[in-house]
PDB file of C-alpha atoms and ligand atoms in Angstrom:
ATOM      1  CA  UNK F 293       0.408  -0.329  -0.030  1.00 50.00           C
ATOM      2  CA  UNK F 294       1.059   3.528  -0.909  1.00 49.00           C
ATOM      3  CA  UNK F 295       2.011   6.076   1.404  1.00 49.00           C
ATOM      4  CA  UNK F 296       1.601   9.372   0.818  1.00 53.00           C
ATOM      5  CA  UNK F 297       4.374  11.970   2.200  1.00 53.00           C
ATOM      6  CA  UNK F 298       6.189   9.450   3.996  1.00 54.00           C
ATOM      7  CA  UNK F 299       3.198   9.760   6.152  1.00 59.00           C
ATOM      8  CA  UNK F 300       1.048   6.705   7.711  1.00 63.00           C
ATOM      9  CA  UNK F 301      -2.623   6.745   5.891  1.00 69.00           C
ATOM     10  CA  UNK F 302      -4.991   5.002   9.045  1.00 75.00           C
ATOM     11  CA  UNK F 303      -7.996   3.456   7.803  1.00 86.00           C
ATOM     12  CA  UNK F 304     -10.899   3.403   9.653  1.00 95.00           C
ATOM     13  CA  UNK F 305     -14.222   1.024   8.319  1.00 97.00           C
ATOM     14  CA  UNK F 306     -17.190   1.972  10.132  1.00 97.00           C
ATOM     15  CA  UNK F 307     -19.915  -0.768  11.274  1.00 98.00           C
ATOM     16  CA  UNK F 308     -23.042   0.730   9.545  1.00 98.00           C
ATOM     17  CA  UNK F 309     -25.677  -1.267  11.572  1.00 98.00           C
ATOM     18  CA  UNK F 310     -23.792  -0.999  15.563  1.00 98.00           C
ATOM     19  CA  UNK F 311     -21.222   1.949  14.334  1.00 98.00           C
ATOM     20  CA  UNK F 312     -18.497  -0.353  15.379  1.00 97.00           C
ATOM     21  CA  UNK F 313     -15.083   0.693  14.533  1.00 97.00           C
ATOM     22  CA  UNK F 314     -12.298  -1.436  12.503  1.00 97.00           C
ATOM     23  CA  UNK F 315      -9.151   0.141  13.038  1.00 95.00           C
ATOM     24  CA  UNK F 316      -6.267  -1.050  11.345  1.00 94.00           C
ATOM     25  CA  UNK F 317      -3.624   0.625  14.080  1.00 93.00           C
ATOM     26  CA  UNK F 318      -5.409  -1.284  16.322  1.00 94.00           C
ATOM     27  CA  UNK F 319      -7.143  -4.544  15.043  1.00 95.00           C
ATOM     28  CA  UNK F 320      -9.372  -6.867  17.031  1.00 95.00           C
ATOM     29  CA  UNK F 321      -7.611  -8.291  18.978  1.00 93.00           C
ATOM     30  CA  UNK F 322     -10.685 -10.303  20.747  1.00 91.00           C
ATOM     31  CA  UNK F 323     -11.124 -12.166  17.492  1.00 92.00           C
ATOM     32  CA  UNK F 324      -7.276 -13.067  16.388  1.00 94.00           C
ATOM     33  CA  UNK F 325      -6.729  -9.581  14.370  1.00 96.00           C
ATOM     34  CA  UNK F 326      -3.251  -8.728  15.304  1.00 96.00           C
ATOM     35  CA  UNK F 327      -2.974  -4.513  14.445  1.00 95.00           C
ATOM     36  CA  UNK F 328      -1.751  -3.506  11.074  1.00 94.00           C
ATOM     37  CA  UNK F 329      -4.417  -5.486   9.842  1.00 94.00           C
ATOM     38  CA  UNK F 330      -5.862  -3.433   6.843  1.00 94.00           C
ATOM     39  CA  UNK F 331      -9.556  -4.010   6.575  1.00 95.00           C
ATOM     40  CA  UNK F 332      -9.208  -5.706   2.836  1.00 94.00           C
ATOM     41  CA  UNK F 333      -6.935  -8.092   4.180  1.00 95.00           C
ATOM     42  CA  UNK F 334      -9.538  -9.440   6.504  1.00 95.00           C
ATOM     43  CA  UNK F 335     -10.814 -12.838   6.659  1.00 93.00           C
ATOM     44  CA  UNK F 336     -14.354 -12.779   4.360  1.00 92.00           C
ATOM     45  CA  UNK F 337     -16.326 -14.334   6.703  1.00 94.00           C
ATOM     46  CA  UNK F 338     -14.923 -11.720   9.328  1.00 96.00           C
ATOM     47  CA  UNK F 339     -17.841  -9.930  10.852  1.00 96.00           C
ATOM     48  CA  UNK F 340     -18.619  -7.296  13.349  1.00 97.00           C
ATOM     49  CA  UNK F 341     -17.672  -8.320  16.668  1.00 96.00           C
ATOM     50  CA  UNK F 342     -20.944  -6.317  17.776  1.00 96.00           C
ATOM     51  CA  UNK F 343     -23.247  -7.153  15.876  1.00 98.00           C
ATOM     52  CA  UNK F 344     -22.457  -9.948  13.188  1.00 97.00           C
ATOM     53  CA  UNK F 345     -22.851  -7.709  10.813  1.00 98.00           C
ATOM     54  CA  UNK F 346     -21.161  -8.780   6.988  1.00 97.00           C
ATOM     55  CA  UNK F 347     -18.055  -6.591   6.127  1.00 96.00           C
ATOM     56  CA  UNK F 348     -20.043  -5.185   3.599  1.00 96.00           C
ATOM     57  CA  UNK F 349     -21.383  -3.572   5.871  1.00 97.00           C
ATOM     58  CA  UNK F 350     -18.588  -1.122   6.344  1.00 97.00           C
ATOM     59  CA  UNK F 351     -17.854   1.898   5.614  1.00 97.00           C
ATOM     60  CA  UNK F 352     -14.539   3.484   4.747  1.00 94.00           C
ATOM     61  CA  UNK F 353     -14.874   7.081   7.175  1.00 91.00           C
TER      62      UNK F 353
HETATM   63 ZN1   ZN B   3     -21.956  -3.940  14.105  1.00 70.87          ZN
END
């Protein structure tokens, strides 16, 4: 993934159902997702840990 100006781009994705935020910097430790994993790299069957919404329900913030 390219970065601009050498800065870090930290994407945050928000669940369209419950508002849960997936923060790449934090990962999802409770689900075995380590910090630094991009949203697009999450398993296809990954779901919102709060409301079980599918990945497609998340929107990039
Ligand atoms: Zn949710």
